[in-house]
Coordinates of C-alpha atoms and ligand atoms in Angstrom, one line a residue:
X1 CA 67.3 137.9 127.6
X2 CA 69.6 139.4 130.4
X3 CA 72.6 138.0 130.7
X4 CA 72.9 135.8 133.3
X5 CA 69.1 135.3 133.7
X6 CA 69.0 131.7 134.2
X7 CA 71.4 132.1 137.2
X8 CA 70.5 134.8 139.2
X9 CA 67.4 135.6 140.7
X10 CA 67.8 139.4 140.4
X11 CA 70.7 139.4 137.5
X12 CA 70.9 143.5 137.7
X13 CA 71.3 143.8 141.3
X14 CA 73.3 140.7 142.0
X15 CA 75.7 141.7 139.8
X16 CA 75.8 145.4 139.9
X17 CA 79.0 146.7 140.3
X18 CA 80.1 147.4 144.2
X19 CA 80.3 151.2 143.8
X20 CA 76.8 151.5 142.6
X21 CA 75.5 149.0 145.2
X22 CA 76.5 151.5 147.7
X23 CA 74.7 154.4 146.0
X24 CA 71.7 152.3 146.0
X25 CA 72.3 151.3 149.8
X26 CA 72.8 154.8 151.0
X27 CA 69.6 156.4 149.0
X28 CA 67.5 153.6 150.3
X29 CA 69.2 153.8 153.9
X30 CA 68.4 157.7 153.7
X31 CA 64.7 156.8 152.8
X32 CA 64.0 154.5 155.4
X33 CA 65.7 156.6 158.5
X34 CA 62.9 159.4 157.5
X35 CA 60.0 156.8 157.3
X36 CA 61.0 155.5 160.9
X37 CA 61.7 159.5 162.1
X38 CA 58.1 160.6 160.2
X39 CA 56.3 157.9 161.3
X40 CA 57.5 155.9 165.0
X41 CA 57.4 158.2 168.3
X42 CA 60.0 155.5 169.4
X43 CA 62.7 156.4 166.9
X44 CA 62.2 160.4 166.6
X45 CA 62.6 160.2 170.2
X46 CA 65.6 157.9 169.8
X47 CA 67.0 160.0 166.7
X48 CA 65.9 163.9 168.4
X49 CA 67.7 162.8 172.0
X50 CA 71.4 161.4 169.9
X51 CA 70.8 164.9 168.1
X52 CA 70.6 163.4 164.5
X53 CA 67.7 164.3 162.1
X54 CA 67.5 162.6 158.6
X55 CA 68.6 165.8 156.6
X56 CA 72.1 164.5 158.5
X57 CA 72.7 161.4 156.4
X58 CA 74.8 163.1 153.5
X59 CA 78.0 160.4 153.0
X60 CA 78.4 156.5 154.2
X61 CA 80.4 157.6 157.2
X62 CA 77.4 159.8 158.6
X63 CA 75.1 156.0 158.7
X64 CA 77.4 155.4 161.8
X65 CA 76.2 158.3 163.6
X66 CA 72.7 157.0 163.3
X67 CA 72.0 155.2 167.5
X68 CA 71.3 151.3 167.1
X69 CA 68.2 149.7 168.5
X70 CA 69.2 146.9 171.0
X71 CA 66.5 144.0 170.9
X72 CA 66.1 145.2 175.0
X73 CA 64.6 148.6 173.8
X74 CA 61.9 147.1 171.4
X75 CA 61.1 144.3 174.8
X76 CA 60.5 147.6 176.6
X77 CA 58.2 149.6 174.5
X78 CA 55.8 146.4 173.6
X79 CA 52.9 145.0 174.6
X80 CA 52.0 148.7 175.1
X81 CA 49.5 151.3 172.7
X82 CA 49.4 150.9 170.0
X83 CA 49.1 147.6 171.5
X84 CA 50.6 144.8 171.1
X85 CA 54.0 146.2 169.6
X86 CA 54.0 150.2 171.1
X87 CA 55.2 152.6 169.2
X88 CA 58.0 151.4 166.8
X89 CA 54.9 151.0 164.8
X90 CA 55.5 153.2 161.6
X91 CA 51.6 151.9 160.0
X92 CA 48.2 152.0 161.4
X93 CA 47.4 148.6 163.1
X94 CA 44.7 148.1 160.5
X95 CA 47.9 147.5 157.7
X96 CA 49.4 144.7 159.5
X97 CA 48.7 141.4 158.1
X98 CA 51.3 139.3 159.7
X99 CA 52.3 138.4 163.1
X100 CA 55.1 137.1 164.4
X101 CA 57.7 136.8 167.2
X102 CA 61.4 136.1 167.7
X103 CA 61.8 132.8 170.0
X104 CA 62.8 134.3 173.2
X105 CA 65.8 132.2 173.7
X106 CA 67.7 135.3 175.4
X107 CA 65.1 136.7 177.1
X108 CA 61.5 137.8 176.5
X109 CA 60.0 137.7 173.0
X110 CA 59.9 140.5 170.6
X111 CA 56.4 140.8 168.4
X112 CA 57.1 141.4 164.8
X113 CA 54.0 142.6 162.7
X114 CA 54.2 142.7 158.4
X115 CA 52.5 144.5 156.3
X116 CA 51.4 142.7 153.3
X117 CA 54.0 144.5 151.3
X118 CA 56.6 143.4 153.9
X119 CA 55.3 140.0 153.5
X120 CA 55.9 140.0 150.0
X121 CA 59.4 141.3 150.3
X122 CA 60.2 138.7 153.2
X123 CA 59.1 136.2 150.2
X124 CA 61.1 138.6 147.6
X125 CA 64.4 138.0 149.9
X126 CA 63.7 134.4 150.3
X127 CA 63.5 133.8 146.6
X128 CA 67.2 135.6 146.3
X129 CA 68.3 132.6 148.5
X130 CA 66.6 129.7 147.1
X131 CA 67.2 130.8 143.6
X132 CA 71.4 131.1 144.3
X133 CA 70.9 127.5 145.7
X134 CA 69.9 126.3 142.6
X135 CA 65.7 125.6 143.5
X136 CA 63.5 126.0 140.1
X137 CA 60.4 125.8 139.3
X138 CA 60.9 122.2 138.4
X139 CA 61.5 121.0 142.5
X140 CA 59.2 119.8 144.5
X141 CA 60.1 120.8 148.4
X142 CA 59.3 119.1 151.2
X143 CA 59.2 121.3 154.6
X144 CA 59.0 118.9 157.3
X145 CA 58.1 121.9 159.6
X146 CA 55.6 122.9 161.9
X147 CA 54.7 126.5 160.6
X148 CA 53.5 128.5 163.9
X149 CA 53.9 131.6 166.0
X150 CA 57.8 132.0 164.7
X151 CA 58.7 133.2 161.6
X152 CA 61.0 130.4 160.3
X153 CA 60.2 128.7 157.0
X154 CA 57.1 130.6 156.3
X155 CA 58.6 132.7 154.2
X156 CA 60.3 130.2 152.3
X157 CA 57.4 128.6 151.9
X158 CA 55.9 131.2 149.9
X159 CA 59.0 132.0 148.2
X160 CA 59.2 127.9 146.7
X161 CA 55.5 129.3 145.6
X162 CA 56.3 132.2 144.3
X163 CA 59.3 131.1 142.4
X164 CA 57.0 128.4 140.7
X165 CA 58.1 125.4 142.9
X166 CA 55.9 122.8 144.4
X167 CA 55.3 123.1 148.1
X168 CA 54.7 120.6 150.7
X169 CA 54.0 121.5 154.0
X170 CA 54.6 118.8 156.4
X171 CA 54.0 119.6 159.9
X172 CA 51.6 117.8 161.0
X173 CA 53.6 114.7 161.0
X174 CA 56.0 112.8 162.7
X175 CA 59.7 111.7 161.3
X176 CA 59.3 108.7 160.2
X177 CA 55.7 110.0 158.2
X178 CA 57.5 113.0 157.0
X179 CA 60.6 111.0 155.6
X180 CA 57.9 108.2 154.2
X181 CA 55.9 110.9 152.6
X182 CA 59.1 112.6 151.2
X183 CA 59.8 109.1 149.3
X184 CA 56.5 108.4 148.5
X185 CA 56.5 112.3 147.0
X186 CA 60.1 111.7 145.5
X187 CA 60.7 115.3 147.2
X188 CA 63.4 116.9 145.2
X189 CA 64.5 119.5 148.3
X190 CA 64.0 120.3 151.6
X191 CA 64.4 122.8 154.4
X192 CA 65.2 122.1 158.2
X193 CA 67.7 123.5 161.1
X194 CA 70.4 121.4 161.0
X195 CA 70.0 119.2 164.4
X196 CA 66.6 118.4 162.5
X197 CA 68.5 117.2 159.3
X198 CA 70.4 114.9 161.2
X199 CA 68.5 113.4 163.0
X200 CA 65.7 112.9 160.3
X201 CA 68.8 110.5 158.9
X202 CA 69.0 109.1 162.0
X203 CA 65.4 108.4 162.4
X204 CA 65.4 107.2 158.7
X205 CA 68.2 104.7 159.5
X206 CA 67.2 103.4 162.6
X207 CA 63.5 103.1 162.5
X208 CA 62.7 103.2 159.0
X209 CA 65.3 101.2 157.9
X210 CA 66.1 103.9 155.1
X211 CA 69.4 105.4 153.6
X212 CA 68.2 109.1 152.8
X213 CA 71.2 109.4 150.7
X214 CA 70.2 106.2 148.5
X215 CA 65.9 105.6 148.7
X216 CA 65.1 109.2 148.6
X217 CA 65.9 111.9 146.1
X218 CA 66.4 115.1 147.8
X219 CA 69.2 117.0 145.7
X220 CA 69.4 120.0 147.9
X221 CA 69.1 121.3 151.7
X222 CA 68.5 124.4 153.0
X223 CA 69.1 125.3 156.5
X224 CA 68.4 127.8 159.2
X225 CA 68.2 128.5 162.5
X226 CA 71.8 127.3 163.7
X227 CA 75.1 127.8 162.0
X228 CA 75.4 124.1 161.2
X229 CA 75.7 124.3 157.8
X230 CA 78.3 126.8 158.2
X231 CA 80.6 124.3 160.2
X232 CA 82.6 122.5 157.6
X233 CA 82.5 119.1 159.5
X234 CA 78.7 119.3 160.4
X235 CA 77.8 120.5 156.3
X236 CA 80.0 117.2 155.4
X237 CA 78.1 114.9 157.7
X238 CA 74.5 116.3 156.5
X239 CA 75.6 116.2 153.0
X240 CA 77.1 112.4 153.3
X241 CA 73.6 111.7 154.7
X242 CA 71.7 112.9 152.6
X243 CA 74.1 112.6 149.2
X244 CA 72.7 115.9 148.9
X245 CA 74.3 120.0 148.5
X246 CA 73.3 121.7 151.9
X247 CA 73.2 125.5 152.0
X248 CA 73.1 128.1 154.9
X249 CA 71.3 131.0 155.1
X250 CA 71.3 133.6 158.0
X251 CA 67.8 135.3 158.9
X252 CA 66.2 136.8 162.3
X253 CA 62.4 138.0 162.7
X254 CA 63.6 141.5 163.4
X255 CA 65.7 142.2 160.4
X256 CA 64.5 139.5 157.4
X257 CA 66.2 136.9 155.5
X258 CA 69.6 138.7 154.9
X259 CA 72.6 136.6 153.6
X260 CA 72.9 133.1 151.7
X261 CA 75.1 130.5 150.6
X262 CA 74.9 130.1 146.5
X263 CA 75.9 126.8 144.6
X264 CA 80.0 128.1 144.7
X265 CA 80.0 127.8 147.9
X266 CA 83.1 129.7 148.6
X267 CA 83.3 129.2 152.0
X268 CA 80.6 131.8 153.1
X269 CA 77.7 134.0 152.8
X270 CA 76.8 136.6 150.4
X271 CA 74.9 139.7 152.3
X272 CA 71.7 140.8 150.3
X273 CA 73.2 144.3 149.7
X274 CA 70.3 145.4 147.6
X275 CA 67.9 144.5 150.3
X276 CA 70.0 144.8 153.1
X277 CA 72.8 147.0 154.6
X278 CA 75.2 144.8 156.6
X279 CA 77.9 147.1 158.6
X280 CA 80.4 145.3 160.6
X281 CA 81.8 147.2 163.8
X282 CA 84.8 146.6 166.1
X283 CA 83.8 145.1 169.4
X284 CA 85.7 147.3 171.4
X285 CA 86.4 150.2 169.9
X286 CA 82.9 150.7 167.7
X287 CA 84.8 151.4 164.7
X288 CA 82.7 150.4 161.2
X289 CA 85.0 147.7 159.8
X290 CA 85.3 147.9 156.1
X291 CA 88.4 145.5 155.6
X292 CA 88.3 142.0 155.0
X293 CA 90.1 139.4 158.2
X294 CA 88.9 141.5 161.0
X295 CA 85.9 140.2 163.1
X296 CA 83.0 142.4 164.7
X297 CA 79.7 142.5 165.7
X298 CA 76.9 142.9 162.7
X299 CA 74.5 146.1 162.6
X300 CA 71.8 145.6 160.8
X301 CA 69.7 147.6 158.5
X302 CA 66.9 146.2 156.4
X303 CA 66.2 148.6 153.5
X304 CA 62.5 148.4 152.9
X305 CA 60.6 147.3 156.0
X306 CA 57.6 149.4 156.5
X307 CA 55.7 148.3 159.5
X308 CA 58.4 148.0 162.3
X309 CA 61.5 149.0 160.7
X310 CA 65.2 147.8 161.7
X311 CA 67.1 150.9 161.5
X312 CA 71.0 150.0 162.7
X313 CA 69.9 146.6 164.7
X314 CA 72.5 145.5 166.7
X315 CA 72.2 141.7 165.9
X316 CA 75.3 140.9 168.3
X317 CA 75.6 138.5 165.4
X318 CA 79.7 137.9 164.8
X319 CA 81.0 137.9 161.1
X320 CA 84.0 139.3 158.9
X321 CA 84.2 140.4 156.0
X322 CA 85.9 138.0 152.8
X323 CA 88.5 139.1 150.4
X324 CA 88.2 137.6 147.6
X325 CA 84.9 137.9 144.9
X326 CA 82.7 134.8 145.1
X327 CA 83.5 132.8 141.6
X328 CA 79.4 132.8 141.1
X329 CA 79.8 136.3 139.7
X330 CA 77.8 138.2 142.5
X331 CA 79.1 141.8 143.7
X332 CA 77.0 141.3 147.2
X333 CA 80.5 141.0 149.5
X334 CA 80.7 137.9 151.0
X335 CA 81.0 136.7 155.3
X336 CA 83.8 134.4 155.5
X337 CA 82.7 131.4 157.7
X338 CA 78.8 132.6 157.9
X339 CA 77.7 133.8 161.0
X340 CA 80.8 132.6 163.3
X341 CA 78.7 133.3 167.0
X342 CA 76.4 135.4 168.8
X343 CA 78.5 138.3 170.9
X344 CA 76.1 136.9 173.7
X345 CA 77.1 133.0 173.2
X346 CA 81.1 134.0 173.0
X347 CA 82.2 133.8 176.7
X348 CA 85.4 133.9 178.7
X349 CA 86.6 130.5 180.4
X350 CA 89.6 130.6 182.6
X351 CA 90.4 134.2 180.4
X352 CA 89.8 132.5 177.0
X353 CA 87.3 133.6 174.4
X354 CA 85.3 130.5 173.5
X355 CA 82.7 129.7 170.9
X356 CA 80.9 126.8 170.9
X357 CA 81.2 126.6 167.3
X358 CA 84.4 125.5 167.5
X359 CA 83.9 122.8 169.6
X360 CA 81.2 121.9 167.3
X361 CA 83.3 121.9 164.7
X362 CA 86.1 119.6 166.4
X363 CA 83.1 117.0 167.4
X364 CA 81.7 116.4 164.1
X365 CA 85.2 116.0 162.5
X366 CA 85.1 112.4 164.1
X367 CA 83.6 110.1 162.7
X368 CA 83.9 107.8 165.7
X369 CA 81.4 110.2 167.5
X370 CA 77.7 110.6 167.1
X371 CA 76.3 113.7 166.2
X372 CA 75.4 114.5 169.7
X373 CA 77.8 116.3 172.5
X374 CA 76.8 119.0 175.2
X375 CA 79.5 121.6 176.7
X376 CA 79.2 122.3 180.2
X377 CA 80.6 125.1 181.8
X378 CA 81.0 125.2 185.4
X379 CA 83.1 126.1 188.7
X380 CA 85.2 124.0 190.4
X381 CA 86.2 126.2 193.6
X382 CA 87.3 129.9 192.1
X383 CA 88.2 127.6 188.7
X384 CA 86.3 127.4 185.2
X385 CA 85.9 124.1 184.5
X386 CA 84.6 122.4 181.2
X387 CA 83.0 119.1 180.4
X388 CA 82.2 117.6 177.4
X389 CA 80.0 115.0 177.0
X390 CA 80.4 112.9 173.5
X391 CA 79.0 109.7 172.3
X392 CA 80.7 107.0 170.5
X393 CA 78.8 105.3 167.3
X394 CA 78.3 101.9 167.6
X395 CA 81.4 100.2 165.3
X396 CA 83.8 102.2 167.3
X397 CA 83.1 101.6 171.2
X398 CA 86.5 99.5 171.7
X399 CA 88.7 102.7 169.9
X400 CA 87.9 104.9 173.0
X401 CA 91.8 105.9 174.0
X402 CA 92.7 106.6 170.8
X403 CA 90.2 109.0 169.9
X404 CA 89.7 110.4 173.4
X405 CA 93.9 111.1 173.1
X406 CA 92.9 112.7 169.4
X407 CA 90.3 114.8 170.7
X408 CA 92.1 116.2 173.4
X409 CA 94.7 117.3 171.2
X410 CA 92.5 118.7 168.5
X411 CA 90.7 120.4 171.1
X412 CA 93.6 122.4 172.7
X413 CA 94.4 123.6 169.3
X414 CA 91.5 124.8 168.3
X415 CA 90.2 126.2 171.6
X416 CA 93.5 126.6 173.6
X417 CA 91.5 125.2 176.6
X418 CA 91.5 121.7 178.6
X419 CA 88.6 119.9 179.0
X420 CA 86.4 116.9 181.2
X421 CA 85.6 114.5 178.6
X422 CA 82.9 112.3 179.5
X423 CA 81.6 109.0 177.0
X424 CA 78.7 108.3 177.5
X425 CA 76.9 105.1 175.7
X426 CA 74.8 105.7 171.8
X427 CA 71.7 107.5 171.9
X428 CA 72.0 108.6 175.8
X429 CA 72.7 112.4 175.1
X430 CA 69.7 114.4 174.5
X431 CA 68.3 114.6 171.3
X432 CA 66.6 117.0 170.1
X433 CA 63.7 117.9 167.3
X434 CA 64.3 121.6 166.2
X435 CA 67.1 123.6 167.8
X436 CA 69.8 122.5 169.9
X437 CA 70.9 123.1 173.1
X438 CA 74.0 122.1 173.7
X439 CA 76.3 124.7 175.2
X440 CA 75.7 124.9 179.4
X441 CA 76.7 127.9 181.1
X442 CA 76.2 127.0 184.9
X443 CA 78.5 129.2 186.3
X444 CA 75.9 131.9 187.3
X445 CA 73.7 129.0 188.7
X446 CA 75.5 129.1 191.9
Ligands
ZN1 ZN1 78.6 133.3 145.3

């Protein structure tokens, strides 16, 4: 038996040591830049007008050279021949199995086909995820999902399956007959964006008269979609729940499932280096960051994609690098905090840089406050101006000043800014099923 078979998923490559990692990373990185030049009109073209040819990748330092692909470029060439996805595609239509699309949320969708060999690699990468988080064949996980157009939780789906766990897909159902048929199932594990794990516990509480963390036997969560379970305070309030572990994961339809917490949770994600090449690049100056404690913007290559490959995607996803190893053994390097905000979420107010992860973060370290809040950004005159609308939980309506003086406080530090705090009554906020939106930017309304 390998050593460490029982604990990693891929005990060779997990564990391999750095230096060889990125032998492996820049061989495969060579091979996939000449399948996109060979094979897309989109990316010779790309590749032929930055003057770059793949005979040019020699070192590490030449990858840099290599142009990204902005998510605006693939919008423009799609929906055109080869039709529907133009001419990124590197296969004849007749080899894509899968469809899919990314949700939209900043702008129009971008069409994602698979091959079935990419399939089973998103399934391959999915299993590197569930496997650190401790899933076996022995659990029994519940998806109350609905599977469509999007990518999300499909894969995982097949990964459970293909790990040798049992799979239930629920969703076709509502809360309360997902959470009933997750007792009646004694579901070992689930998977659900974090807004949805909450308020499944709410739903459960409230309606069902259920304490997930007591009646029902989930052991393990594992999210996506937000970086909830990246934010310390919101990961404590799932966990307390649920009385279960929750673990994050980071994934888009464009580039695959690509980092993941394991069961050390050391305060961050380990990048799938063997399927993945993460490189980290200094906001304004461009600059590849290789040192830990610096933050950038993630480009994104995934290794082995065949049908629409994602050759230097820039994810405007923001991470840094960690410094120490993780004490789970892995060589993958590690991003300290997860992903910490989207370059296109991070925005100035009154000259500040702001993410709304912080706030998030402040919020959910209450436990006077529901798990609902919304950030509104505004003008007042020539003058940002930012409200924030919290709920207080029923046992605490008559401690009001003291935590609105708390907040405040907590607030400045973390953010350095002011804000309108607004209380509104339990259960008047929006709620909602999937992902949130709670951050408001109104100021280009006007
Ligand atoms: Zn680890």
């Amino acid at each position: 038996m390998i050593e460490g078979a029982d604990k990693y998923w891929n005990p060779i490559l997990e564990t391999m040591p750095q230096e060889k990692l990125r032998v492996l990373q820049l061989e495969k990185f060579k091979k996939i830049f000449q399948w996109a030049y060979d094979h897309s009109k989109f990316h010779r073209q790309l590749y032929t007008e930055a003057g770059i040819e793949p005979g040019d990748i020699k070192t590490f330092e030449d990858v840099a050279k290599v142009p990204k692909v902005e998510k605006a470029m693939m919008r423009d060439i799609q929906r055109k021949d080869p039709f529907p996805y133009g001419d990124a595609l590197c296969v004849p239509l007749e080899r894509v199995t899968e469809f899919h699309q990314t949700s939209g949320t900043t702008g129009q969708a971008v069409y994602q086909p698979d091959t079935w060999q990419d399939w089973e690699w998103w399934s391959e990468s999915w299993s590197y995820i569930m496997y650190a988080q401790g899933f076996r064949d022995t659990d029994r996980i519940f998806i109350p999902f609905g599977y469509n157009i999007f990518v999300a939780y499909w894969a995982g789906h097949y990964a459970g399956e293909k790990m040798g766990c049992e799979v239930v897909p629920g969703g076709v159902l509502d809360t309360k007959a997902r959470l009933l048929k997750m007792q009646e199932l004694k579901a070992t594990a689930m998977m659900a964006t974090p807004t949805y794990v909450l308020g499944m516990a709410d739903t459960a509480r409230r309606d069902l008269n259920l304490d997930p963390a007591k009646d029902l036997n989930i052991s393990k969560i594992l999210c996506a979609g937000e970086p909830g379970a990246s934010i310390p305070a919101t990961k404590k309030r799932m966990e307390e729940a649920w009385g279960a572990k929750v673990y994050d994961h980071v994934g888009a339809t464009e580039v695959g499932a690509w980092a993941y917490e394991c069961t050390a949770q050391p305060g961050g994600l380990h990048v799938n280096e063997a399927l993945f090449l993460a490189e980290i690049e200094d906001i304004e100056t461009g600059e590849i960051i290789t040192e830990p404690g610096h933050r950038g913007k993630l480009v994104m290559t995934a290794l082995d994609r065949e049908a629409q490959p994602c050759v230097r995607f820039d994810s405007k996803d923001i991470a840094e690098w960690a410094a120490e190893p993780c004490p789970c053994g892995r060589t993958f390097r590690w991003i300290k905090g997860g992903v910490v905000g989207r370059a296109d979420d991070i925005t100035k107010v009154k000259g500040v840089l702001l993410a709304p992860s912080a706030i998030e973060e402040v919020v959910r370290s209450f436990p006077e406050l529901s798990d609902e809040f919304e950030i509104i950004v505004d003008k007042k005159g020539d003058v940002d101006d930012i409200t924030l609308k919290v709920e207080l939980v029923p046992g605490a309506v008559d401690q009001r000043e003291e935590v609105e003086a708390k907040l405040v406080d907590q607030l400045r530090l973390k953010t350095n800014l002011r804000y309108n705090l607004e209380f509104h009554e339990y259960n008047t906020l929006p709620r909602y099923l999937v992902k949130a939106r709670r951050f408001k930017d109104l100021r280009q309304a006007h």
